XYZ file of C-alpha atoms in Angstrom:
148
model
C -6.311 20.473 -9.820
C -4.421 21.576 -12.903
C -2.855 24.518 -11.039
C -1.691 22.231 -8.261
C -0.322 19.431 -10.425
C 1.085 21.241 -13.438
C 1.720 24.815 -12.313
C 3.293 24.087 -8.934
C 0.867 26.269 -6.987
C 0.711 25.155 -3.352
C -2.185 27.581 -2.706
C -4.309 25.466 -5.035
C -3.140 22.450 -3.030
C -4.350 24.032 0.218
C -7.865 24.304 -1.229
C -7.824 20.703 -2.473
C -6.251 19.289 0.693
C -8.732 21.193 2.861
C -11.603 19.577 0.988
C -9.933 16.204 1.424
C -9.508 16.839 5.159
C -13.240 17.503 5.549
C -13.903 13.923 4.512
C -10.973 12.412 6.414
C -11.851 14.166 9.666
C -15.185 12.315 9.608
C -13.430 8.932 9.825
C -13.748 7.183 13.179
C -10.500 7.236 15.179
C -10.158 3.445 14.920
C -10.127 3.707 11.104
C -7.280 6.221 10.932
C -3.909 4.913 9.757
C -0.697 4.847 11.760
C 1.424 6.013 8.828
C 1.178 8.071 5.624
C 3.519 7.468 2.695
C 3.510 9.727 -0.341
C 4.126 8.350 -3.809
C 7.722 9.447 -4.464
C 8.553 11.308 -7.631
C 11.953 11.304 -9.238
C 13.771 14.524 -8.258
C 14.039 15.831 -11.820
C 10.335 15.224 -12.381
C 9.542 17.260 -9.258
C 11.711 20.066 -10.651
C 9.868 19.812 -13.976
C 6.530 20.396 -12.205
C 7.925 23.057 -9.854
C 7.637 20.984 -6.681
C 6.686 17.510 -5.500
C 2.906 17.718 -5.165
C 2.479 14.349 -3.509
C 5.210 14.984 -0.934
C 3.632 18.366 -0.174
C 0.156 16.779 0.140
C 1.421 13.969 2.380
C 3.167 16.427 4.708
C 0.080 18.637 4.815
C -2.162 15.698 5.729
C 0.380 14.387 8.254
C 0.499 17.754 10.046
C -3.256 18.312 10.069
C -4.230 14.755 11.012
C -1.384 14.091 13.452
C -0.320 10.951 11.584
C 3.325 9.944 11.163
C 4.868 10.256 7.727
C 7.424 7.827 6.303
C 9.315 8.377 3.077
C 9.442 5.865 0.269
C 12.218 5.814 -2.296
C 12.043 5.316 -6.011
C 14.753 2.724 -6.630
C 14.806 3.267 -10.350
C 13.730 5.955 -12.747
C 10.581 5.036 -14.618
C 9.308 6.633 -17.817
C 6.191 8.777 -17.544
C 2.929 6.907 -17.124
C 1.080 9.281 -19.477
C -0.328 7.441 -22.467
C 0.244 3.948 -21.038
C -2.588 1.484 -20.512
C -3.118 -0.320 -17.193
C -0.866 -3.313 -17.979
C 1.960 -1.139 -19.304
C 1.735 1.055 -16.191
C 1.977 -2.002 -13.944
C 5.027 -3.313 -15.819
C 6.621 0.139 -15.749
C 6.385 0.349 -11.943
C 7.129 -3.241 -10.936
C 9.638 -3.140 -8.023
C 10.117 0.622 -8.459
C 9.751 1.551 -4.759
C 11.495 0.772 -1.482
C 10.669 1.657 2.096
C 13.576 1.603 4.534
C 11.559 2.011 7.744
C 9.771 -1.000 9.175
C 5.997 -0.581 9.023
C 3.114 -2.059 10.949
C -0.628 -1.635 11.231
C -2.655 0.435 8.784
C -0.663 2.456 6.245
C -2.027 4.910 3.687
C -0.290 5.604 0.389
C -1.011 9.111 -0.899
C -1.125 10.493 -4.451
C -2.569 13.597 -6.033
C -4.432 11.936 -8.920
C -5.179 8.239 -9.266
C -5.513 7.111 -12.870
C -5.321 3.305 -13.064
C -3.977 2.796 -9.547
C -0.779 1.141 -10.830
C 1.532 3.568 -9.004
C -0.366 3.263 -5.746
C -0.469 -0.531 -6.122
C 3.309 -0.726 -6.632
C 3.893 1.458 -3.563
C 1.359 -0.561 -1.538
C 3.273 -3.747 -2.378
C 6.473 -2.130 -1.069
C 4.585 -1.221 2.121
C 3.511 -4.838 2.610
C 7.107 -5.991 2.124
C 8.124 -3.452 4.806
C 5.618 -5.005 7.236
C 2.350 -3.068 6.860
C -0.667 -5.062 7.975
C -3.108 -3.171 5.757
C -2.643 -0.586 3.019
C -5.192 1.973 1.839
C -4.885 4.558 -0.940
C -5.882 8.219 -0.630
C -5.932 10.622 -3.573
C -7.380 14.068 -4.155
C -8.872 13.052 -7.487
C -9.563 10.025 -9.649
C -9.351 9.990 -13.429
C -12.621 8.603 -14.808
C -12.089 5.072 -16.132
C -13.621 6.092 -19.461
C -10.651 8.498 -19.917
C -7.995 5.804 -19.509
């Protein structure tokens, strides 16, 4: 995970995404979403990490699952979430995302690591505003709540 997130190594992402696909391919067809939306990073933050891991992961899943991908936009720069508690993370991301394409049906928001869920929640709210009927969150990993 560290190689994928902090060292910008897509090969590490292939291993992680392949494991994720094993689980997702077991979902019944009627439980699959119509759309995937990756948690957008600010462009300079993607450069800092070497590439945009979540965009890469979303595209990988989209290709392998045959599910449409829609881009979300970060409408304002937000400070890093590292070191913030749950409430501070939620405040930090309030109204931070926009989706220009109309959505419908089941939508999945994608992230590499879910810590408190504040980022995914803020993006999910933007999806509902854009018309999604249901929003799920998919992540490769989850930070243990005792570490937050």
